[in-house]
Structures are given as structure tokens and as C-alpha cells.
PDB file of C-alpha atoms in Angstrom:
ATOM      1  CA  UNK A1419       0.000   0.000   0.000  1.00  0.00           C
ATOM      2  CA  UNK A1420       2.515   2.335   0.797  1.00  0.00           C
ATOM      3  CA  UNK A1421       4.047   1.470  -2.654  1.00  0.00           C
ATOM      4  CA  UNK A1422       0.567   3.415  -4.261  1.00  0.00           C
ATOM      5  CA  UNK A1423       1.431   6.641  -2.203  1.00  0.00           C
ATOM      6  CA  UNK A1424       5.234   7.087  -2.737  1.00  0.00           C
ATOM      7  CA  UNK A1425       6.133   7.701  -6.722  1.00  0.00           C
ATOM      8  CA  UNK A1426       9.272   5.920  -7.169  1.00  0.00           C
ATOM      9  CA  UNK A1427      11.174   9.311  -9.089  1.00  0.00           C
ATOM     10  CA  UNK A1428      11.730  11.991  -7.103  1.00  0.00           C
ATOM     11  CA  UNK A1429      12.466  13.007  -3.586  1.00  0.00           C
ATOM     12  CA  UNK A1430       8.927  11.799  -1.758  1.00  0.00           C
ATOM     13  CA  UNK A1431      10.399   8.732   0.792  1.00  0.00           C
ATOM     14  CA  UNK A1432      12.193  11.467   2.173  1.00  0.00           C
ATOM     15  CA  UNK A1433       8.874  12.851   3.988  1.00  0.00           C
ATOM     16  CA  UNK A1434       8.860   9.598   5.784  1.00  0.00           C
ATOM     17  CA  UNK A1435      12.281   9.249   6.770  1.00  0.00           C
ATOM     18  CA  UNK A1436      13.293  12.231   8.074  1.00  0.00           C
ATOM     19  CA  UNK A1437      11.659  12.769  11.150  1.00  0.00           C
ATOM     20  CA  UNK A1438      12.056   9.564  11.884  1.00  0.00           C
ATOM     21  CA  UNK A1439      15.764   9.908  11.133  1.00  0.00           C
ATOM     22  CA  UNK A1440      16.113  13.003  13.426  1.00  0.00           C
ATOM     23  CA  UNK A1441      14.590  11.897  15.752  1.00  0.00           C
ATOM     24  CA  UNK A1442      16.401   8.897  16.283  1.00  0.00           C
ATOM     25  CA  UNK A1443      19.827  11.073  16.150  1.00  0.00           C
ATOM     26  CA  UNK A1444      18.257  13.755  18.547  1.00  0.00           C
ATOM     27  CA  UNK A1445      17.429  10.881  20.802  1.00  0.00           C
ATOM     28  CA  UNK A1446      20.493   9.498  20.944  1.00  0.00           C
ATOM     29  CA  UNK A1447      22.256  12.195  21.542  1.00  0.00           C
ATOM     30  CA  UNK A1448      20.734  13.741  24.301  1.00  0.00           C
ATOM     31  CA  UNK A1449      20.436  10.654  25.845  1.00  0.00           C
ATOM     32  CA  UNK A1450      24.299  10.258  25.970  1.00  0.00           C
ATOM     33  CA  UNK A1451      25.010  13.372  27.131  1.00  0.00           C
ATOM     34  CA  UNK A1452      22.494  13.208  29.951  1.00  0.00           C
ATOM     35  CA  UNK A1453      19.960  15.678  28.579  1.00  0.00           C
ATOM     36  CA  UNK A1454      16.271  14.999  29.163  1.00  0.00           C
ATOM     37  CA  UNK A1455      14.240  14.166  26.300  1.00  0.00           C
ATOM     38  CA  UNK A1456      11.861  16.603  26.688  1.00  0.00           C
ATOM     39  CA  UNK A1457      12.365  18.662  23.206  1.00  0.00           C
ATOM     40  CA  UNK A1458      12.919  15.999  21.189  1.00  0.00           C
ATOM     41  CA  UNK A1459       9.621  15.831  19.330  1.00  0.00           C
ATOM     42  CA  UNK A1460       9.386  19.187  18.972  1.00  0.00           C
ATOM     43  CA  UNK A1461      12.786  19.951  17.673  1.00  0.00           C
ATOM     44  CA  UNK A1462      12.470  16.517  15.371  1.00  0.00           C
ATOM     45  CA  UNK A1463       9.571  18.462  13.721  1.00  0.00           C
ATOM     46  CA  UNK A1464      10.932  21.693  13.322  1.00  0.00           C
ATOM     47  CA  UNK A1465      14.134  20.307  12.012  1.00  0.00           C
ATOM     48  CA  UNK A1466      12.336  17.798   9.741  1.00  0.00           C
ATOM     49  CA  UNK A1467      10.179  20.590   8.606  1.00  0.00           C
ATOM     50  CA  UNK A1468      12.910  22.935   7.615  1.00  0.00           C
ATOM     51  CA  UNK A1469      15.191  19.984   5.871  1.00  0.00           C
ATOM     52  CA  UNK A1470      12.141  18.842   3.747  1.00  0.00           C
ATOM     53  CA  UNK A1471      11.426  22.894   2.703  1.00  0.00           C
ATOM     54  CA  UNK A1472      15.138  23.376   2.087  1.00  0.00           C
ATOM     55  CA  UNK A1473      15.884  20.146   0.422  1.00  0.00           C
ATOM     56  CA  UNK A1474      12.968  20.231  -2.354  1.00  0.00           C
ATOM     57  CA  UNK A1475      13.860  23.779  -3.039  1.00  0.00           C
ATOM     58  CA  UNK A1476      10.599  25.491  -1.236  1.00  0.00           C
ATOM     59  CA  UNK A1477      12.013  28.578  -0.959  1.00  0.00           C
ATOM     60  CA  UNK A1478      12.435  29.130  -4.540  1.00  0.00           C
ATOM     61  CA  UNK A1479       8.794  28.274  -5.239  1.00  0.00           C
ATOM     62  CA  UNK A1480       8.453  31.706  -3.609  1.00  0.00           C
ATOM     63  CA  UNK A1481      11.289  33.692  -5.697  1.00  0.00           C
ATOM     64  CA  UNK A1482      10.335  32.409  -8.991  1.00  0.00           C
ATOM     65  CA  UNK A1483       6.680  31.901  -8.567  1.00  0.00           C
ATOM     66  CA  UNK A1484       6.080  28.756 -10.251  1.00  0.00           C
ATOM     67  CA  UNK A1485       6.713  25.206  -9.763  1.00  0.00           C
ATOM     68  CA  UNK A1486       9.320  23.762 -11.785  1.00  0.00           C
ATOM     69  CA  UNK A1487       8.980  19.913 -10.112  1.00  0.00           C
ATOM     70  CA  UNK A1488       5.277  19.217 -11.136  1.00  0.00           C
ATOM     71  CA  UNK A1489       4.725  15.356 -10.620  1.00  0.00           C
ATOM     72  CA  UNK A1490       7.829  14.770  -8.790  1.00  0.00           C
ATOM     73  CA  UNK A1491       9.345  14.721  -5.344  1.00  0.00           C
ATOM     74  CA  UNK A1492       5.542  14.061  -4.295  1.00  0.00           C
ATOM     75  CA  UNK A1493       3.886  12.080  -1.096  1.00  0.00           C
ATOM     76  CA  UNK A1494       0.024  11.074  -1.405  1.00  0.00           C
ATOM     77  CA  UNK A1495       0.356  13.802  -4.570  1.00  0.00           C
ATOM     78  CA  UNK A1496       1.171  16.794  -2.076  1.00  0.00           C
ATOM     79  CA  UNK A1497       4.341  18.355  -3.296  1.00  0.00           C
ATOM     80  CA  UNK A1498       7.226  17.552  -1.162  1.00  0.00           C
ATOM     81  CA  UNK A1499       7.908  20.838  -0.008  1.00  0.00           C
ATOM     82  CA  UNK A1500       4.234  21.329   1.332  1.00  0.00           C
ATOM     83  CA  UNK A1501       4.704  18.530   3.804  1.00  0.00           C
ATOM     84  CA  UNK A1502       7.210  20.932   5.877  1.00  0.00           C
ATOM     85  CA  UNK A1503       4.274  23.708   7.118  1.00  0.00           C
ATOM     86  CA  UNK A1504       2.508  20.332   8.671  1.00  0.00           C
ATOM     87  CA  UNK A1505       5.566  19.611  10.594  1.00  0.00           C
ATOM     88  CA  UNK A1506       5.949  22.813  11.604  1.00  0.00           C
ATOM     89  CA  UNK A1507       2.455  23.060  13.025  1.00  0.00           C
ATOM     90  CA  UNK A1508       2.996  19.968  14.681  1.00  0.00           C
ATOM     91  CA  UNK A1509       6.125  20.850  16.398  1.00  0.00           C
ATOM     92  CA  UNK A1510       4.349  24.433  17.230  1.00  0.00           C
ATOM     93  CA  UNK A1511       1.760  22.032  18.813  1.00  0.00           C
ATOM     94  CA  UNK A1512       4.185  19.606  20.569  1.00  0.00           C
ATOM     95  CA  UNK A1513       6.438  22.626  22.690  1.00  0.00           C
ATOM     96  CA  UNK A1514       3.014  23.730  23.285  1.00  0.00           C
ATOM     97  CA  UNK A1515       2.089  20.663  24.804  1.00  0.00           C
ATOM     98  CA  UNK A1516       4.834  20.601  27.352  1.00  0.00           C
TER      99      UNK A1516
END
């Protein structure tokens, strides 16, 4: 199933596996230098949402205006880039929650 959601060009897996990446490292590391884990969510989103805007160019969508990757880098046929203002709103949510 997840096979019919994620196009196989493009950039879109990368939705998936970077919060999940982050957050593992963020986890780790705080745990080994005797941090608490208290920010981790929040900072996995925020990170996640600003590596997925940055990495499928999001920024330039606003310079030039117009979207030069139509029908790639997509999840679920959202553009990649679009996936960052949920995370963002999540995280916003998460260090609200604590």
C-alpha cells in the first residue's frame, strides 16, 4: 500500500524518513550526554520541517513563482515541499504541549 502513495522518481520517501531519522539522532544524543528528552519531538519536527522545505527547493517556489517539479518529489500527490508547514504546526503544537 505504501508502494501506491510514494512515486518511485523523485524526492517523496524522504517525507517519511526524516523525522524519523532526526529523531532517532536527537534521541540518541541527548540521551548520551544526559539531557532529558523533553524537546525531542518538537525539535524533530521543526528540524524535519525545515530539511524537507530546504531540500525540495521550497524557498524558490516563492522567488520564482512557479513550480518547476510538477509530478515529482511528491507524497500522497502533495508536493514535497508542502509537507514541511505540517511539521511545523505539529512541532508548534508539541512545545506547546509541554
Amino acid at each position: 500500500m505504501i508502494a501506491h502513495f510514494i512515486q518511485h522518481r523523485g524526492k517523496g520517501h524522504w517525507v517519511l524518513a526524516a523525522p524519523l531519522i532526526i529523531g532517532v539522532i536527537l534521541f540518541v544524543l541527548t540521551d548520551a550526554i544526559g539531557y532529558g528528552e523533553k524537546y525531542v519531538r518538537p525539535a524533530t519536527f521543526f528540524i524535519s520541517a525545515a530539511f524537507i522545505w530546504f531540500f525540495d527547493k521550497g524557498h524558490l517556489l516563492l522567488q520564482v513563482g512557479r513550480n518547476i517539479n510538477r509530478g515529482q518529489n511528491t507524497l500522497m500527490w502533495i508536493d514535497m515541499k508542502f509537507w514541511a508547514i505540517p511539521f511545523a504546526i505539529a512541532g508548534a503544537i508539541s512545545l506547546a504541549v509541554i
